[in-house]
CSV table of C-alpha atoms in Angstrom, one decimal:
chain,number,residue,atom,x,y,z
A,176,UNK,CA,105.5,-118.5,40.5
A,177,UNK,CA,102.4,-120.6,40.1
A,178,UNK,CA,98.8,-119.7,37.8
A,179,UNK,CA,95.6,-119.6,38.6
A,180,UNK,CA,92.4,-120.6,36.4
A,181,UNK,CA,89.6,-118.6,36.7
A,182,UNK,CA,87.9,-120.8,38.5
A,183,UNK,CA,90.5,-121.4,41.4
A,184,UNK,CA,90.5,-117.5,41.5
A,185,UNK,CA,87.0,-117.1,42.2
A,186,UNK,CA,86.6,-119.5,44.5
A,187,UNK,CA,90.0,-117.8,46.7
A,188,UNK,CA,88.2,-114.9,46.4
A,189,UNK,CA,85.0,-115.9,47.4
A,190,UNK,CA,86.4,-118.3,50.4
A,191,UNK,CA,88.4,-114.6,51.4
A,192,UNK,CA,85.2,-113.2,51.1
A,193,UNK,CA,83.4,-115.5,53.5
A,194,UNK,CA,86.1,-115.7,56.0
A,195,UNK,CA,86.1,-112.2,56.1
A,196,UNK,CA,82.1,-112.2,56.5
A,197,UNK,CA,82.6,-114.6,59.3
A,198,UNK,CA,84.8,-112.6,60.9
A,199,UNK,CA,82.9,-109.8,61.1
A,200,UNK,CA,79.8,-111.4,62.1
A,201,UNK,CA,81.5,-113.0,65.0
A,202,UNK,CA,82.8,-109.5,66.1
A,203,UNK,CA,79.3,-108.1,66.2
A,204,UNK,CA,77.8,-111.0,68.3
A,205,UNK,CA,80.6,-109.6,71.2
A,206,UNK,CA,78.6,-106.3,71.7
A,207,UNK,CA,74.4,-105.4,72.2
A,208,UNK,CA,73.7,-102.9,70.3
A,209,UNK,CA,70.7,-101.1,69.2
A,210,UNK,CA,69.2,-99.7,66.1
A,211,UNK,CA,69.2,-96.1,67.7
A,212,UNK,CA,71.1,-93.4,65.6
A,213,UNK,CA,73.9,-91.7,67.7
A,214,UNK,CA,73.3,-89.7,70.4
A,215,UNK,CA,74.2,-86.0,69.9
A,216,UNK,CA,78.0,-85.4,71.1
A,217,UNK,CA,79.0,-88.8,69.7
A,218,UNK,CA,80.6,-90.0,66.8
A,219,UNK,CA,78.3,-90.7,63.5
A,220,UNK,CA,79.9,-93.6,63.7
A,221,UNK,CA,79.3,-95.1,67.1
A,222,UNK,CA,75.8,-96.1,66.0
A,223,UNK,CA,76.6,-97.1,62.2
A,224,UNK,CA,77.1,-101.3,63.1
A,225,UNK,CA,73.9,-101.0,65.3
A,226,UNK,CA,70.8,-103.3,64.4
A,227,UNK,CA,67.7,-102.9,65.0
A,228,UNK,CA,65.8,-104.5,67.9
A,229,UNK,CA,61.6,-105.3,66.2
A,230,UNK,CA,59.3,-104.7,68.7
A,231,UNK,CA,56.6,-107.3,69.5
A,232,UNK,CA,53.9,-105.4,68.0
A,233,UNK,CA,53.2,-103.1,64.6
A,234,UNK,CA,52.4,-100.3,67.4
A,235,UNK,CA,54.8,-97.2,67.4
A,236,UNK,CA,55.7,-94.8,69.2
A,237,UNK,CA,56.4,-91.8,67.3
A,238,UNK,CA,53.5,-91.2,64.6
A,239,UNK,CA,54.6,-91.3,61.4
A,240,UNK,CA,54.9,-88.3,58.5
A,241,UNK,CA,54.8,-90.2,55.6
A,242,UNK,CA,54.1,-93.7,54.5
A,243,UNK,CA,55.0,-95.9,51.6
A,244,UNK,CA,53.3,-99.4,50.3
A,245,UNK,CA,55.7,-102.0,49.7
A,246,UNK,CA,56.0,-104.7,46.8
A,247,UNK,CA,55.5,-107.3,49.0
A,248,UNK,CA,51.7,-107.0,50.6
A,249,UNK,CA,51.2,-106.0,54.0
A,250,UNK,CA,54.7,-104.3,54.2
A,251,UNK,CA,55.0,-100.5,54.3
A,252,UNK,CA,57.2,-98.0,55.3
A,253,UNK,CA,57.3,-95.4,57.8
A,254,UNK,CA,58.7,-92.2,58.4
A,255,UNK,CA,58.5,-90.8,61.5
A,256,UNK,CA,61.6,-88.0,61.4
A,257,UNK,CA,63.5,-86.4,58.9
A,258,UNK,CA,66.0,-83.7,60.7
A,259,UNK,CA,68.8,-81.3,60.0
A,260,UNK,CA,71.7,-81.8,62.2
A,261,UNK,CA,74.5,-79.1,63.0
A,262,UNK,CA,77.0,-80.9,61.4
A,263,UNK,CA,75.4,-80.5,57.9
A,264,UNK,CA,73.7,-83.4,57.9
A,265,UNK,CA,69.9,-84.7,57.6
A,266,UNK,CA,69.1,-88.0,59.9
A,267,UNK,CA,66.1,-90.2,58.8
A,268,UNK,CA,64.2,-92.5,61.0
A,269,UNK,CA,61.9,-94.9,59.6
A,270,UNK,CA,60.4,-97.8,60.2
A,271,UNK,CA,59.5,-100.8,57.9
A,272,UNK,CA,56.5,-102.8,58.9
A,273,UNK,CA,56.0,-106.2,58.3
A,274,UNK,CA,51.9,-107.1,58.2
A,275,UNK,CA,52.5,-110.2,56.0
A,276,UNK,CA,52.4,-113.2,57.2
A,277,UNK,CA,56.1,-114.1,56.0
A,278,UNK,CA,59.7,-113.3,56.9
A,279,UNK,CA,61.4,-110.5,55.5
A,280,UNK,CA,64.9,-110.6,55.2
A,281,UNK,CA,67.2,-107.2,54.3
A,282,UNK,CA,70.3,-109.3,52.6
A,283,UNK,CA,71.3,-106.8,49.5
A,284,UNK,CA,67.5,-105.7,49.1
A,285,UNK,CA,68.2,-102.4,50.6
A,286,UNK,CA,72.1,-101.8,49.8
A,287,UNK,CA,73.0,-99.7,47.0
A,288,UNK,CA,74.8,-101.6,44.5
A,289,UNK,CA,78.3,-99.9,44.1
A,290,UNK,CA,78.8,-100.9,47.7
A,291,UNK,CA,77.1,-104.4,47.2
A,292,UNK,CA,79.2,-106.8,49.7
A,293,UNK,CA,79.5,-103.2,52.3
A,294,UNK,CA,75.8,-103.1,52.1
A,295,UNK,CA,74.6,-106.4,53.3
A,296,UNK,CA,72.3,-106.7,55.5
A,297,UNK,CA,71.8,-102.5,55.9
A,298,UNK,CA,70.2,-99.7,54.5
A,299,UNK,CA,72.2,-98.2,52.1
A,300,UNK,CA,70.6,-97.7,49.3
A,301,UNK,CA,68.0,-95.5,51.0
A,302,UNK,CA,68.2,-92.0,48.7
A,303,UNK,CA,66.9,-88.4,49.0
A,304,UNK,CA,65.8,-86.7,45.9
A,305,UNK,CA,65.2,-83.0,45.6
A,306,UNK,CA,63.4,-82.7,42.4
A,307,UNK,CA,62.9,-79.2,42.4
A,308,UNK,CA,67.0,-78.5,42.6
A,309,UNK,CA,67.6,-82.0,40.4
A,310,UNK,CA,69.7,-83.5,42.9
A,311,UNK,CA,70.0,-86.9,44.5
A,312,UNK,CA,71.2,-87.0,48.3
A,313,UNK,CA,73.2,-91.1,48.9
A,314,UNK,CA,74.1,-92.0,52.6
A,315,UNK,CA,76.8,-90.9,54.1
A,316,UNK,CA,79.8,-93.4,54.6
A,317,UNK,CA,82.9,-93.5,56.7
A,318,UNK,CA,86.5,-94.0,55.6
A,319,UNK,CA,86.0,-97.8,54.9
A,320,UNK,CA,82.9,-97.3,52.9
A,321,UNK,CA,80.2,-98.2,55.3
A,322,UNK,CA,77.0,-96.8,55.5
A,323,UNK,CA,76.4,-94.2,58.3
A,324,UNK,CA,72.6,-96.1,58.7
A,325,UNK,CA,71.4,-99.0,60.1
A,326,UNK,CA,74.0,-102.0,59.6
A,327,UNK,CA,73.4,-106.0,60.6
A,328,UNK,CA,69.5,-105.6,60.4
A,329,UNK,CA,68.0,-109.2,61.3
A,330,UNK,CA,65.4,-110.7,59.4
A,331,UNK,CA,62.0,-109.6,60.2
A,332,UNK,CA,59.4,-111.6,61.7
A,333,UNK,CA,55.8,-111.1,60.5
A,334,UNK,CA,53.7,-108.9,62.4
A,335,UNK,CA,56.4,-106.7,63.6
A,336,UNK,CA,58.6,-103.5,62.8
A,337,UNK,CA,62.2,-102.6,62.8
A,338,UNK,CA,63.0,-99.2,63.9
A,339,UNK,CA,66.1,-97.9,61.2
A,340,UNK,CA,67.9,-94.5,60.5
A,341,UNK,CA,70.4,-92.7,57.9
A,342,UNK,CA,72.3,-89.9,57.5
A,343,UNK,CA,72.8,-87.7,54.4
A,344,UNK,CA,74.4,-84.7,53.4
A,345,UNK,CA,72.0,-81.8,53.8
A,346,UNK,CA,70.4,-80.0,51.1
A,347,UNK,CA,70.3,-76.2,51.5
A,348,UNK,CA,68.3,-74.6,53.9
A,349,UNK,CA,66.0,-73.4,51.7
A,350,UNK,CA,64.5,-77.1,50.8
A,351,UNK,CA,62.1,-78.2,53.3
A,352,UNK,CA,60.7,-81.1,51.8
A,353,UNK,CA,62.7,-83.8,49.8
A,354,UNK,CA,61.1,-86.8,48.4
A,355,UNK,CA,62.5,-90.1,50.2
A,356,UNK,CA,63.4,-93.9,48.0
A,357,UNK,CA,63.3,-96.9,49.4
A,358,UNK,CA,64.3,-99.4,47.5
A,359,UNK,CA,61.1,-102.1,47.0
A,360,UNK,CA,58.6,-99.2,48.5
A,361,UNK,CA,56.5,-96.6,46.6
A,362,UNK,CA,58.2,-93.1,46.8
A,363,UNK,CA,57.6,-91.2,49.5
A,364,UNK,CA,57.2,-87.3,48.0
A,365,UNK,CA,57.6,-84.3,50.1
A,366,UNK,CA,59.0,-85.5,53.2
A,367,UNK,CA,58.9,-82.1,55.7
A,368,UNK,CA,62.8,-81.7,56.9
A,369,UNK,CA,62.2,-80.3,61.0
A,370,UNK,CA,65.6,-78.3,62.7
């Protein structure tokens, strides 16, 4: 039987680590994908390693129904849907706009930290907060503890958007608005929920 120092132990973990990350990141390159939430009829899953394509422009499609300022200038948020699904679920699709004229890269700046590593490079720290029934809504996640969201988002070039969703456990029906958090944007309050 042989020791380890605590140095020799961290860096095996941390060379596991990045092997693993390598890995993973050569697995996604095999497949396109998009940053589309699941169609209906498929599994929540099936979409949950997609990333986000940024248009070429800060034009959308779909207007949005509630905005948020970011921390950095000339980056806001946009929400363009917030849904109740069948399966007891609420889907959000947002978008996050980047005016300024520098890169913006996801890394852990949107995970939620007790899935730190899981959450690189996604979404997952997005939250729903009903205030009105003191409750706070986290992202769903499979078996293996990813998010159900947007997963392997690129960084973002200035002067475009990435089109991103999640899905959360629905409140009950009788809320029809729930305030939306962002991490690094204003909070977005009284969201409408549509069927």
């Amino acid at each position: 039987m042989f020791k380890l120092n605590s140095k020799q132990f961290a860096g095996g973990v941390l060379s596991m680590l990045l092997g693993l990350s390598l890995a993973g990141c050569s697995k996604q390159e095999e497949k396109p994908t998009t940053g589309e939430a699941p169609r209906s009829g498929g599994s929540p899953q099936a979409g949950a390693n997609a990333s986000p394509a940024p248009a070429a422009t800060l034009a959308s499609s779909a207007p949005a129904i509630a905005t948020a300022e970011g921390e950095t200038s000339g980056v806001r948020a946009e929400v363009q849907e917030l849904k109740r699904g069948s399966d007891s679920t609420l889907t959000l699709k947002f978008s996050i706009v980047n005016g300024s004229d520098k890169n913006l890269s996801f890394g852990y700046d949107f995970g939620d930290e007790a899935n730190h590593i899981k959450d690189y490079d996604s979404i997952g720290g997005v939250t729903l907060v009903d205030g009105a029934n003191k409750k706070k809504y986290f992202v769903v996640r499979d078996t293996e503890s990813n998010c159900v969201c947007s997963r392997g988002v690129k960084d973002l070039k200035p002067q475009t958007r990435a089109n991103l969703w999640a899905k959360f456990p629905a409140p009950p029906d009788e809320v029809q608005k729930i305030g939306v958090v962002i991490p690094h944007f204003g909070p977005l309050d009284d969201v409408p929920i549509s069927r």
